[in-house]
Tab-separated table of C-alpha atoms in Angstrom:
chain	number	residue	atom	x	y	z
A	87	MET	CA	-107.645	-114.472	-129.025
A	88	ALA	CA	-111.336	-113.625	-128.454
A	89	SER	CA	-112.603	-113.572	-124.893
A	90	LYS	CA	-116.368	-113.258	-124.479
A	91	ILE	CA	-119.124	-113.703	-121.922
A	92	TYR	CA	-122.712	-114.006	-123.107
A	93	PHE	CA	-125.710	-113.253	-120.883
A	94	ILE	CA	-129.021	-114.544	-122.265
A	95	ARG	CA	-132.410	-114.145	-120.598
A	96	HIS	CA	-134.580	-117.259	-120.433
A	97	GLY	CA	-137.503	-117.672	-122.818
A	98	ILE	CA	-141.115	-116.633	-122.243
A	99	THR	CA	-142.993	-118.035	-119.228
A	100	GLU	CA	-146.589	-117.637	-118.068
A	101	GLY	CA	-145.225	-114.925	-115.786
A	102	ASN	CA	-143.893	-112.962	-118.762
A	103	LYS	CA	-147.113	-113.448	-120.719
A	104	ASN	CA	-149.222	-112.167	-117.826
A	105	ARG	CA	-146.757	-109.426	-116.814
A	106	TRP	CA	-146.418	-110.773	-113.294
A	107	PHE	CA	-143.934	-109.514	-110.753
A	108	TYR	CA	-142.140	-112.783	-110.119
A	109	GLY	CA	-138.655	-114.087	-109.567
A	110	ALA	CA	-138.302	-116.832	-106.969
A	111	ALA	CA	-141.286	-118.752	-108.375
A	112	ASP	CA	-139.714	-121.652	-110.278
A	113	LEU	CA	-141.801	-121.376	-113.430
A	114	PRO	CA	-141.046	-123.469	-116.520
A	115	LEU	CA	-141.046	-122.080	-120.036
A	116	ALA	CA	-144.404	-121.623	-121.699
A	117	GLU	CA	-144.942	-123.395	-125.016
A	118	GLU	CA	-144.720	-119.967	-126.648
A	119	GLY	CA	-141.335	-119.527	-125.002
A	120	ARG	CA	-140.004	-122.809	-126.329
A	121	GLU	CA	-141.227	-122.002	-129.831
A	122	GLN	CA	-139.739	-118.503	-129.684
A	123	LEU	CA	-136.313	-119.758	-128.630
A	124	LEU	CA	-136.209	-122.378	-131.376
A	125	HIS	CA	-137.294	-119.767	-133.931
A	126	LEU	CA	-134.575	-117.346	-132.823
A	127	LYS	CA	-132.051	-120.178	-132.925
A	128	GLU	CA	-133.065	-121.043	-136.489
A	129	GLN	CA	-132.695	-117.359	-137.405
A	130	GLY	CA	-129.070	-117.424	-136.229
A	131	VAL	CA	-129.602	-114.980	-133.361
A	132	TYR	CA	-127.491	-117.001	-130.923
A	133	PRO	CA	-123.749	-117.497	-131.309
A	134	VAL	CA	-122.248	-120.787	-132.403
A	135	LEU	CA	-119.936	-121.610	-129.506
A	136	PRO	CA	-116.636	-123.521	-129.538
A	137	ASP	CA	-116.609	-127.040	-128.149
A	138	ASN	CA	-114.655	-125.864	-125.100
A	139	ALA	CA	-117.173	-123.149	-124.101
A	140	GLN	CA	-118.375	-123.171	-120.510
A	141	TYR	CA	-122.043	-122.847	-119.593
A	142	LEU	CA	-123.666	-121.367	-116.511
A	143	THR	CA	-127.293	-121.007	-115.351
A	144	SER	CA	-129.077	-119.530	-112.359
A	145	SER	CA	-130.462	-123.004	-111.483
A	146	LEU	CA	-134.190	-122.284	-111.994
A	147	LYS	CA	-136.251	-124.385	-114.417
A	148	ARG	CA	-136.699	-121.668	-117.012
A	149	THR	CA	-132.951	-121.113	-117.367
A	150	GLU	CA	-132.221	-124.838	-117.431
A	151	GLU	CA	-134.796	-125.375	-120.181
A	152	THR	CA	-133.517	-122.410	-122.194
A	153	LEU	CA	-129.934	-123.653	-122.125
A	154	ARG	CA	-131.028	-127.149	-123.145
A	155	LEU	CA	-133.098	-125.874	-126.083
A	156	LEU	CA	-130.320	-123.633	-127.373
A	157	TYR	CA	-127.224	-125.783	-126.765
A	158	GLY	CA	-128.362	-129.259	-125.793
A	159	ASP	CA	-127.603	-131.239	-122.633
A	160	VAL	CA	-124.220	-129.615	-122.092
A	161	PRO	CA	-122.397	-129.849	-118.748
A	162	HIS	CA	-122.916	-126.627	-116.844
A	163	THR	CA	-122.530	-124.929	-113.478
A	164	LYS	CA	-125.460	-123.503	-111.518
A	165	ILE	CA	-125.006	-120.171	-109.731
A	166	PRO	CA	-128.014	-119.491	-107.434
A	167	GLU	CA	-126.770	-115.939	-106.798
A	168	LEU	CA	-127.982	-115.233	-110.352
A	169	ASN	CA	-131.607	-116.074	-109.497
A	170	GLU	CA	-134.204	-113.352	-110.076
A	171	MET	CA	-135.479	-111.057	-107.293
A	172	ASP	CA	-137.708	-112.642	-104.656
A	173	PHE	CA	-141.010	-110.740	-104.404
A	174	GLY	CA	-142.147	-112.804	-101.415
A	175	GLU	CA	-145.910	-112.776	-100.866
A	176	TYR	CA	-146.299	-110.615	-103.984
A	177	GLU	CA	-144.913	-113.244	-106.352
A	178	CYS	CA	-146.965	-113.873	-109.500
A	179	LYS	CA	-149.182	-110.801	-109.161
A	180	ASP	CA	-149.605	-108.276	-111.971
A	181	PHE	CA	-149.519	-104.496	-111.883
A	182	GLU	CA	-153.299	-104.166	-112.065
A	183	GLU	CA	-153.590	-106.174	-108.848
A	184	LEU	CA	-150.916	-104.133	-107.092
A	185	LYS	CA	-151.278	-100.547	-108.285
A	186	GLU	CA	-153.549	-99.577	-105.347
A	187	ASP	CA	-151.819	-101.749	-102.737
A	188	PRO	CA	-150.223	-99.461	-100.084
A	189	VAL	CA	-147.495	-101.953	-99.165
A	190	PHE	CA	-146.500	-102.440	-102.796
A	191	LEU	CA	-146.576	-98.699	-103.484
A	192	GLU	CA	-144.380	-98.018	-100.461
A	193	TRP	CA	-141.913	-100.559	-101.807
A	194	GLY	CA	-142.214	-99.200	-105.361
A	195	TYR	CA	-141.496	-95.597	-104.363
A	196	ASP	CA	-138.750	-96.404	-101.890
A	197	THR	CA	-135.549	-94.567	-102.837
A	198	THR	CA	-133.251	-96.189	-100.264
A	199	GLY	CA	-133.310	-99.679	-101.749
A	200	ASP	CA	-133.923	-101.119	-98.284
A	201	ALA	CA	-137.701	-101.610	-98.469
A	202	VAL	CA	-138.788	-105.261	-98.464
A	203	LEU	CA	-142.034	-106.828	-99.597
A	204	PRO	CA	-143.317	-109.375	-97.029
A	205	GLY	CA	-141.280	-112.557	-97.418
A	206	GLY	CA	-139.131	-111.050	-100.173
A	207	GLU	CA	-135.796	-109.278	-100.494
A	208	SER	CA	-134.828	-105.620	-100.813
A	209	ARG	CA	-133.366	-104.128	-103.966
A	210	ASN	CA	-130.080	-103.591	-102.153
A	211	ARG	CA	-129.956	-107.215	-101.039
A	212	PHE	CA	-130.828	-108.354	-104.561
A	213	ASN	CA	-128.126	-106.185	-106.143
A	214	SER	CA	-125.486	-107.334	-103.649
A	215	ARG	CA	-126.354	-110.977	-104.287
A	216	VAL	CA	-126.304	-110.569	-108.061
A	217	ILE	CA	-122.973	-108.724	-108.003
A	218	GLU	CA	-121.481	-111.637	-106.076
A	219	GLY	CA	-122.816	-113.922	-108.791
A	220	ALA	CA	-121.341	-111.677	-111.497
A	221	LYS	CA	-117.956	-111.792	-109.790
A	222	GLU	CA	-118.155	-115.585	-109.762
A	223	VAL	CA	-118.949	-115.581	-113.488
A	224	VAL	CA	-115.903	-113.407	-114.212
A	225	ALA	CA	-113.702	-115.576	-111.980
A	226	LEU	CA	-114.797	-118.737	-113.803
A	227	HIS	CA	-114.229	-117.035	-117.141
A	228	ARG	CA	-110.696	-116.023	-116.133
A	229	LEU	CA	-109.982	-119.638	-115.251
A	230	LYS	CA	-111.240	-120.612	-118.707
A	231	GLU	CA	-108.890	-118.029	-120.257
A	232	LEU	CA	-105.959	-119.566	-118.411
A	233	SER	CA	-106.899	-123.063	-119.530
A	234	VAL	CA	-107.034	-122.192	-123.245
A	235	ARG	CA	-104.284	-119.575	-123.444
A	236	HIS	CA	-101.530	-122.079	-124.215
A	237	ASN	CA	-103.191	-123.236	-127.453
A	238	GLY	CA	-104.596	-119.886	-128.600
A	239	ARG	CA	-108.228	-120.973	-128.457
A	240	ASP	CA	-111.165	-118.689	-127.668
A	241	ALA	CA	-112.359	-118.274	-124.078
A	242	VAL	CA	-116.165	-118.238	-124.153
A	243	THR	CA	-118.715	-118.364	-121.334
A	244	MET	CA	-122.483	-118.595	-121.867
A	245	VAL	CA	-124.714	-117.540	-118.958
A	246	VAL	CA	-128.482	-118.106	-119.014
A	247	CYS	CA	-130.280	-116.194	-116.276
A	248	HIS	CA	-132.962	-113.504	-115.806
A	249	GLY	CA	-133.928	-110.036	-117.030
A	250	GLY	CA	-133.561	-108.174	-113.733
A	251	VAL	CA	-130.324	-110.007	-113.024
A	252	ILE	CA	-128.825	-109.104	-116.398
A	253	SER	CA	-129.866	-105.483	-115.914
A	254	ALA	CA	-128.171	-105.336	-112.499
A	255	ILE	CA	-125.019	-106.925	-113.927
A	256	MET	CA	-124.865	-104.505	-116.861
A	257	GLN	CA	-125.307	-101.520	-114.539
A	258	TYR	CA	-122.463	-102.884	-112.408
A	259	PHE	CA	-120.138	-103.552	-115.360
A	260	PHE	CA	-120.931	-100.319	-117.241
A	261	PRO	CA	-121.788	-97.638	-114.634
A	262	GLY	CA	-120.996	-94.768	-117.002
A	263	GLU	CA	-123.808	-95.630	-119.413
A	264	LYS	CA	-126.824	-93.292	-119.326
A	265	ARG	CA	-129.372	-96.087	-118.991
A	266	THR	CA	-131.987	-97.012	-116.412
A	267	MET	CA	-132.523	-100.539	-115.108
A	268	TRP	CA	-135.488	-100.789	-117.493
A	269	ASP	CA	-133.327	-99.896	-120.499
A	270	TRP	CA	-130.851	-102.664	-119.705
A	271	ILE	CA	-133.432	-105.448	-119.265
A	272	PRO	CA	-133.385	-107.671	-122.369
A	273	GLU	CA	-136.561	-109.187	-123.744
A	274	PRO	CA	-137.081	-112.927	-123.080
A	275	GLY	CA	-134.628	-114.867	-125.220
A	276	SER	CA	-132.413	-111.817	-125.722
A	277	GLY	CA	-129.257	-110.633	-123.973
A	278	TYR	CA	-125.743	-109.272	-124.395
A	279	GLU	CA	-122.358	-110.255	-125.751
A	280	LEU	CA	-119.538	-108.858	-123.587
A	281	GLU	CA	-116.036	-108.568	-124.947
A	282	MET	CA	-113.469	-109.102	-122.202
A	283	ARG	CA	-110.083	-107.384	-122.096
A	284	ASP	CA	-107.503	-108.082	-119.422
A	285	GLY	CA	-110.109	-110.048	-117.511
A	286	GLU	CA	-112.669	-107.215	-117.375
A	287	PRO	CA	-115.782	-106.357	-119.474
A	288	ALA	CA	-114.757	-103.778	-122.094
A	289	SER	CA	-117.754	-103.467	-124.431
A	290	ALA	CA	-121.222	-104.898	-124.964
A	291	ARG	CA	-123.420	-105.747	-127.927
A	292	VAL	CA	-127.152	-106.491	-127.740
A	293	ILE	CA	-128.312	-109.931	-128.848
A	294	GLY	CA	-131.962	-109.621	-129.831
A	295	LYS	CA	-133.788	-106.723	-128.162
A	296	ALA	CA	-133.399	-104.767	-124.927
A	297	GLY	CA	-135.952	-102.721	-122.987
A	298	ASP	CA	-138.842	-103.862	-120.775
A	299	GLY	CA	-142.318	-102.727	-121.840
A	300	LEU	CA	-143.657	-103.040	-118.291
A	301	ILE	CA	-142.265	-99.593	-117.546
A	302	ASP	CA	-144.685	-98.109	-120.125
A	303	THR	CA	-147.649	-99.553	-118.205
A	304	ILE	CA	-146.299	-98.186	-114.934
A	305	ASN	CA	-145.546	-94.746	-116.364
A	306	ASP	CA	-149.049	-94.495	-117.864
A	307	PHE	CA	-150.415	-95.077	-114.373
A	308	GLU	CA	-147.969	-92.536	-112.963
A	309	GLU	CA	-149.085	-89.871	-115.427
A	310	GLN	CA	-152.762	-90.502	-114.745
A	311	ASN	CA	-152.184	-90.168	-111.015
A	312	GLY	CA	-150.009	-87.094	-111.048
A	313	ARG	CA	-146.683	-88.710	-110.248
A	314	GLY	CA	-143.428	-88.489	-112.133
A	315	PRO	CA	-142.274	-91.429	-114.268
A	316	ILE	CA	-140.266	-94.177	-112.613
A	317	GLU	CA	-136.628	-94.046	-113.714
């Protein structure tokens, strides 16, 4: 019997188009995002799920809209712990606006994970929250496995959430992989298929494309200003 959890990043928003640092801002999908998702769906990028699949979202508009476009008005559970990082007063600002800001740079170069942007959350707090959300996803999936085991049906869970969230989850599930947080981030509309064995993630396959191009912009700035690249 197959046992799988899918993590899909929401489609393109104005924040993605403008390369904003944003997470808590409850942005809807841009028209380009809706068109992209429907195109990818027509291309067969997303799995056809069994009628007993369970669906989860982070609760923000962009994940709700993405789920609806891909799978219709299916019953689903919202897990706010899977919301994207809160950048506080720096929400919806792009790198060009922030690259000379001393508060942002102090946060960006912090190696402890405890630095907080005004009104936002630290990386450590974000990771702890997301891991709790990931544990809830796995717990719900295990319950699904128990409910279908008697008739030999597949246990499938579809999660629609955010790029930074998926990256944090993949780093947590697969700590031995030689990848940075930027490597794990899927492009909008992309994600991962996780095969579960004995209730735990065993392997992963990319759906669409992974890797966030924002790191190239940041590293270009780093090189021009005599700093090492951000890992």
